[in-house]
């Protein structure tokens, strides 16, 4: 890789985490547990270079902010469900009495990160929030998600900070159907997702590429079960990096789920933390080229405590490098097949 010797960057590293994110409790045997955040906290604690990081503290998102993406009906539904907790919003989306407030803090926390980045104070941020968000859409909370943190962040960057091109890249093992549907008709947000298929929620086919003015600004890369690093790594170094360069986003938001890790009990991909380390590097390098490095990773899934720890460490380590390190792996036949099938109109790789 050529070093981009002439680029100068301002703004530092930020991370967001808060003990109040432990208060959303979907039940003792639910995989989206508060323990996930404790595992991440442990990984943050052992970061060698902690003094380089600025901690970001969350606030609650306002109803007006939630309505950038969500209907008043959904907001009321989540609030009411929390009031009569324990209850369910769909068969796998349980809420406890603190869930509504926690979800407001998750969404508001990510908006704080956007403010930090758009004001120039921060350049690379990672937000360890829960509950996750990428399955929630305009009027539904589902798939462990209450409000769509990343979609809200994208809409907020456009509305509040006047951005015109926001890229959302979803590395979670599940397709972010909520995020996709929020921006399906608009070119203001490029949504790119790699995910296992078939798997919940069943969307994210190659053929889903956007509609009307948004045609071509949704890109899906469904991956077969047991896909490993030799597909995932070149997908990011070769294809997704090239797409991002052509779109030239003003910020990159990453739906950072680590449930494609080989240890994950829900996902069926065979990725290692090295693949996540490399994908994160590809995205940061794309941000360096397009938007002075502005990037925000937002936690989505990931249900193996060990994998969460390893991926947190890997991503934070990479964030500390001006030019994060991509792996160069020989592409396998699954990669070649995906590259051939992802015909999207105007993107070239
Ligand atoms: Zn997931």
PDB file of C-alpha atoms in Angstrom, residues 151-298:
ATOM      1  CA  UNK A 151     -29.336   5.126  10.991  1.00  0.00           C
ATOM      2  CA  UNK A 152     -30.023   7.929  13.467  1.00  0.00           C
ATOM      3  CA  UNK A 153     -26.364   8.932  13.329  1.00  0.00           C
ATOM      4  CA  UNK A 154     -26.447   9.060   9.518  1.00  0.00           C
ATOM      5  CA  UNK A 155     -29.667  11.083   9.425  1.00  0.00           C
ATOM      6  CA  UNK A 156     -28.334  13.404  12.138  1.00  0.00           C
ATOM      7  CA  UNK A 157     -25.037  13.982  10.292  1.00  0.00           C
ATOM      8  CA  UNK A 158     -27.062  15.047   7.265  1.00  0.00           C
ATOM      9  CA  UNK A 159     -29.698  17.118   9.049  1.00  0.00           C
ATOM     10  CA  UNK A 160     -27.680  18.704  11.843  1.00  0.00           C
ATOM     11  CA  UNK A 161     -24.242  18.975  10.247  1.00  0.00           C
ATOM     12  CA  UNK A 162     -25.245  19.424   6.601  1.00  0.00           C
ATOM     13  CA  UNK A 163     -23.374  16.394   5.252  1.00  0.00           C
ATOM     14  CA  UNK A 164     -24.441  15.198   1.798  1.00  0.00           C
ATOM     15  CA  UNK A 165     -22.752  11.808   1.486  1.00  0.00           C
ATOM     16  CA  UNK A 166     -22.669   9.397   4.419  1.00  0.00           C
ATOM     17  CA  UNK A 167     -21.452   5.819   4.024  1.00  0.00           C
ATOM     18  CA  UNK A 168     -22.747   3.130   6.362  1.00  0.00           C
ATOM     19  CA  UNK A 169     -20.794  -0.114   6.212  1.00  0.00           C
ATOM     20  CA  UNK A 170     -22.313  -3.058   8.059  1.00  0.00           C
ATOM     21  CA  UNK A 171     -19.871  -5.807   9.014  1.00  0.00           C
ATOM     22  CA  UNK A 172     -22.282  -7.646  11.347  1.00  0.00           C
ATOM     23  CA  UNK A 173     -23.026 -11.280  10.422  1.00  0.00           C
ATOM     24  CA  UNK A 174     -26.710 -10.340  10.019  1.00  0.00           C
ATOM     25  CA  UNK A 175     -28.059  -8.100   7.294  1.00  0.00           C
ATOM     26  CA  UNK A 176     -28.966  -4.629   8.624  1.00  0.00           C
ATOM     27  CA  UNK A 177     -32.455  -4.653   7.145  1.00  0.00           C
ATOM     28  CA  UNK A 178     -33.543  -1.688   9.288  1.00  0.00           C
ATOM     29  CA  UNK A 179     -30.727   0.563   8.128  1.00  0.00           C
ATOM     30  CA  UNK A 180     -31.166  -0.499   4.510  1.00  0.00           C
ATOM     31  CA  UNK A 181     -34.866   0.335   4.546  1.00  0.00           C
ATOM     32  CA  UNK A 182     -34.292   3.774   6.120  1.00  0.00           C
ATOM     33  CA  UNK A 183     -32.168   4.908   3.168  1.00  0.00           C
ATOM     34  CA  UNK A 184     -33.353   2.699   0.299  1.00  0.00           C
ATOM     35  CA  UNK A 185     -34.627   5.619  -1.785  1.00  0.00           C
ATOM     36  CA  UNK A 186     -31.854   8.135  -1.281  1.00  0.00           C
ATOM     37  CA  UNK A 187     -28.305   8.624  -2.552  1.00  0.00           C
ATOM     38  CA  UNK A 188     -27.399  10.663   0.570  1.00  0.00           C
ATOM     39  CA  UNK A 189     -26.551   7.449   2.388  1.00  0.00           C
ATOM     40  CA  UNK A 190     -24.588   4.624   0.792  1.00  0.00           C
ATOM     41  CA  UNK A 191     -25.417   1.387   2.610  1.00  0.00           C
ATOM     42  CA  UNK A 192     -22.968  -1.495   2.145  1.00  0.00           C
ATOM     43  CA  UNK A 193     -23.400  -4.768   3.995  1.00  0.00           C
ATOM     44  CA  UNK A 194     -21.590  -8.093   4.143  1.00  0.00           C
ATOM     45  CA  UNK A 195     -23.545 -10.755   5.978  1.00  0.00           C
ATOM     46  CA  UNK A 196     -24.187 -14.467   6.154  1.00  0.00           C
ATOM     47  CA  UNK A 197     -26.996 -15.724   3.933  1.00  0.00           C
ATOM     48  CA  UNK A 198     -29.289 -17.473   4.461  1.00  0.00           C
ATOM     49  CA  UNK A 199     -29.648 -16.238   8.039  1.00  0.00           C
ATOM     50  CA  UNK A 200     -31.916 -13.908  10.034  1.00  0.00           C
ATOM     51  CA  UNK A 201     -33.494 -11.588   8.851  1.00  0.00           C
ATOM     52  CA  UNK A 202     -33.475 -13.164   5.379  1.00  0.00           C
ATOM     53  CA  UNK A 203     -32.903  -9.940   3.424  1.00  0.00           C
ATOM     54  CA  UNK A 204     -29.754  -8.559   1.792  1.00  0.00           C
ATOM     55  CA  UNK A 205     -29.694 -10.291  -1.574  1.00  0.00           C
ATOM     56  CA  UNK A 206     -27.410  -9.087  -4.372  1.00  0.00           C
ATOM     57  CA  UNK A 207     -30.522  -7.851  -6.160  1.00  0.00           C
ATOM     58  CA  UNK A 208     -31.407  -5.360  -3.380  1.00  0.00           C
ATOM     59  CA  UNK A 209     -29.634  -2.262  -4.667  1.00  0.00           C
ATOM     60  CA  UNK A 210     -31.950   0.641  -3.796  1.00  0.00           C
ATOM     61  CA  UNK A 211     -34.919   2.322  -5.453  1.00  0.00           C
ATOM     62  CA  UNK A 212     -35.721   5.538  -7.297  1.00  0.00           C
ATOM     63  CA  UNK A 213     -33.035   8.135  -6.518  1.00  0.00           C
ATOM     64  CA  UNK A 214     -31.363   5.608  -4.229  1.00  0.00           C
ATOM     65  CA  UNK A 215     -30.865   3.044  -7.004  1.00  0.00           C
ATOM     66  CA  UNK A 216     -27.302   1.747  -6.782  1.00  0.00           C
ATOM     67  CA  UNK A 217     -26.669   3.223  -3.323  1.00  0.00           C
ATOM     68  CA  UNK A 218     -27.392  -0.023  -1.485  1.00  0.00           C
ATOM     69  CA  UNK A 219     -24.878  -2.822  -1.930  1.00  0.00           C
ATOM     70  CA  UNK A 220     -25.250  -6.281  -0.467  1.00  0.00           C
ATOM     71  CA  UNK A 221     -22.672  -9.017  -0.253  1.00  0.00           C
ATOM     72  CA  UNK A 222     -24.390 -12.158   1.057  1.00  0.00           C
ATOM     73  CA  UNK A 223     -21.812 -14.718   2.207  1.00  0.00           C
ATOM     74  CA  UNK A 224     -22.404 -18.461   2.437  1.00  0.00           C
ATOM     75  CA  UNK A 225     -22.092 -20.256   5.763  1.00  0.00           C
ATOM     76  CA  UNK A 226     -18.493 -21.006   6.802  1.00  0.00           C
ATOM     77  CA  UNK A 227     -17.072 -18.124   4.757  1.00  0.00           C
ATOM     78  CA  UNK A 228     -13.640 -17.400   6.134  1.00  0.00           C
ATOM     79  CA  UNK A 229     -10.949 -14.740   6.182  1.00  0.00           C
ATOM     80  CA  UNK A 230      -9.857 -15.389   2.574  1.00  0.00           C
ATOM     81  CA  UNK A 231     -13.207 -14.123   1.322  1.00  0.00           C
ATOM     82  CA  UNK A 232     -13.919 -11.454   3.920  1.00  0.00           C
ATOM     83  CA  UNK A 233     -10.524  -9.746   3.896  1.00  0.00           C
ATOM     84  CA  UNK A 234     -10.279  -9.187   0.111  1.00  0.00           C
ATOM     85  CA  UNK A 235     -13.956  -8.195   0.013  1.00  0.00           C
ATOM     86  CA  UNK A 236     -12.944  -5.186   2.124  1.00  0.00           C
ATOM     87  CA  UNK A 237      -9.470  -4.497   0.717  1.00  0.00           C
ATOM     88  CA  UNK A 238     -10.516  -4.783  -2.932  1.00  0.00           C
ATOM     89  CA  UNK A 239     -14.242  -4.307  -3.428  1.00  0.00           C
ATOM     90  CA  UNK A 240     -15.638  -2.239  -0.574  1.00  0.00           C
ATOM     91  CA  UNK A 241     -12.597   0.047  -0.488  1.00  0.00           C
ATOM     92  CA  UNK A 242     -13.035   0.731  -4.219  1.00  0.00           C
ATOM     93  CA  UNK A 243     -16.741   1.469  -3.811  1.00  0.00           C
ATOM     94  CA  UNK A 244     -16.054   3.870  -0.951  1.00  0.00           C
ATOM     95  CA  UNK A 245     -13.410   5.685  -3.001  1.00  0.00           C
ATOM     96  CA  UNK A 246     -15.935   6.247  -5.789  1.00  0.00           C
ATOM     97  CA  UNK A 247     -18.680   7.426  -3.440  1.00  0.00           C
ATOM     98  CA  UNK A 248     -16.253   9.716  -1.555  1.00  0.00           C
ATOM     99  CA  UNK A 249     -18.206   9.861   1.709  1.00  0.00           C
ATOM    100  CA  UNK A 250     -17.818  12.775   4.125  1.00  0.00           C
ATOM    101  CA  UNK A 251     -17.950  10.326   7.037  1.00  0.00           C
ATOM    102  CA  UNK A 252     -17.990   6.527   7.343  1.00  0.00           C
ATOM    103  CA  UNK A 253     -20.227   4.891   9.933  1.00  0.00           C
ATOM    104  CA  UNK A 254     -19.617   1.236  10.683  1.00  0.00           C
ATOM    105  CA  UNK A 255     -22.230  -1.131  12.062  1.00  0.00           C
ATOM    106  CA  UNK A 256     -19.641  -3.096  13.977  1.00  0.00           C
ATOM    107  CA  UNK A 257     -21.017  -6.500  14.833  1.00  0.00           C
ATOM    108  CA  UNK A 258     -18.556  -9.252  15.630  1.00  0.00           C
ATOM    109  CA  UNK A 259     -20.953 -12.179  15.363  1.00  0.00           C
ATOM    110  CA  UNK A 260     -19.250 -13.450  12.218  1.00  0.00           C
ATOM    111  CA  UNK A 261     -16.372 -14.587  14.437  1.00  0.00           C
ATOM    112  CA  UNK A 262     -15.788 -18.329  14.346  1.00  0.00           C
ATOM    113  CA  UNK A 263     -16.454 -18.545  18.104  1.00  0.00           C
ATOM    114  CA  UNK A 264     -19.818 -16.797  17.897  1.00  0.00           C
ATOM    115  CA  UNK A 265     -22.753 -18.951  19.016  1.00  0.00           C
ATOM    116  CA  UNK A 266     -25.304 -17.279  16.676  1.00  0.00           C
ATOM    117  CA  UNK A 267     -23.381 -16.669  13.446  1.00  0.00           C
ATOM    118  CA  UNK A 268     -22.061 -19.339  11.106  1.00  0.00           C
ATOM    119  CA  UNK A 269     -19.117 -17.588   9.473  1.00  0.00           C
ATOM    120  CA  UNK A 270     -15.559 -18.687  10.209  1.00  0.00           C
ATOM    121  CA  UNK A 271     -13.897 -15.298  10.636  1.00  0.00           C
ATOM    122  CA  UNK A 272     -11.041 -14.631  13.016  1.00  0.00           C
ATOM    123  CA  UNK A 273     -10.240 -11.355  14.754  1.00  0.00           C
ATOM    124  CA  UNK A 274      -7.549 -10.866  12.091  1.00  0.00           C
ATOM    125  CA  UNK A 275     -10.304 -10.512   9.494  1.00  0.00           C
ATOM    126  CA  UNK A 276     -12.062  -7.858  11.583  1.00  0.00           C
ATOM    127  CA  UNK A 277      -8.749  -6.123  12.187  1.00  0.00           C
ATOM    128  CA  UNK A 278      -8.125  -5.999   8.455  1.00  0.00           C
ATOM    129  CA  UNK A 279     -11.664  -4.942   7.491  1.00  0.00           C
ATOM    130  CA  UNK A 280     -11.482  -2.129  10.055  1.00  0.00           C
ATOM    131  CA  UNK A 281      -8.144  -1.099   8.548  1.00  0.00           C
ATOM    132  CA  UNK A 282      -9.603  -1.042   5.035  1.00  0.00           C
ATOM    133  CA  UNK A 283     -12.438   1.187   6.228  1.00  0.00           C
ATOM    134  CA  UNK A 284     -10.117   3.550   8.113  1.00  0.00           C
ATOM    135  CA  UNK A 285      -7.814   3.804   5.113  1.00  0.00           C
ATOM    136  CA  UNK A 286     -10.822   4.592   2.917  1.00  0.00           C
ATOM    137  CA  UNK A 287     -11.806   7.291   5.414  1.00  0.00           C
ATOM    138  CA  UNK A 288      -8.241   8.656   5.277  1.00  0.00           C
ATOM    139  CA  UNK A 289      -8.551   8.967   1.513  1.00  0.00           C
ATOM    140  CA  UNK A 290     -12.087  10.381   1.363  1.00  0.00           C
ATOM    141  CA  UNK A 291     -12.849  12.343   4.476  1.00  0.00           C
ATOM    142  CA  UNK A 292      -9.751  13.198   6.525  1.00  0.00           C
ATOM    143  CA  UNK A 293     -10.158   9.946   8.390  1.00  0.00           C
ATOM    144  CA  UNK A 294     -13.612  10.600   9.858  1.00  0.00           C
ATOM    145  CA  UNK A 295     -15.045   7.263  10.947  1.00  0.00           C
ATOM    146  CA  UNK A 296     -17.328   6.035  13.713  1.00  0.00           C
ATOM    147  CA  UNK A 297     -17.612   2.348  14.660  1.00  0.00           C
ATOM    148  CA  UNK A 298     -20.851   1.512  16.449  1.00  0.00           C
TER     149      UNK A 298
END
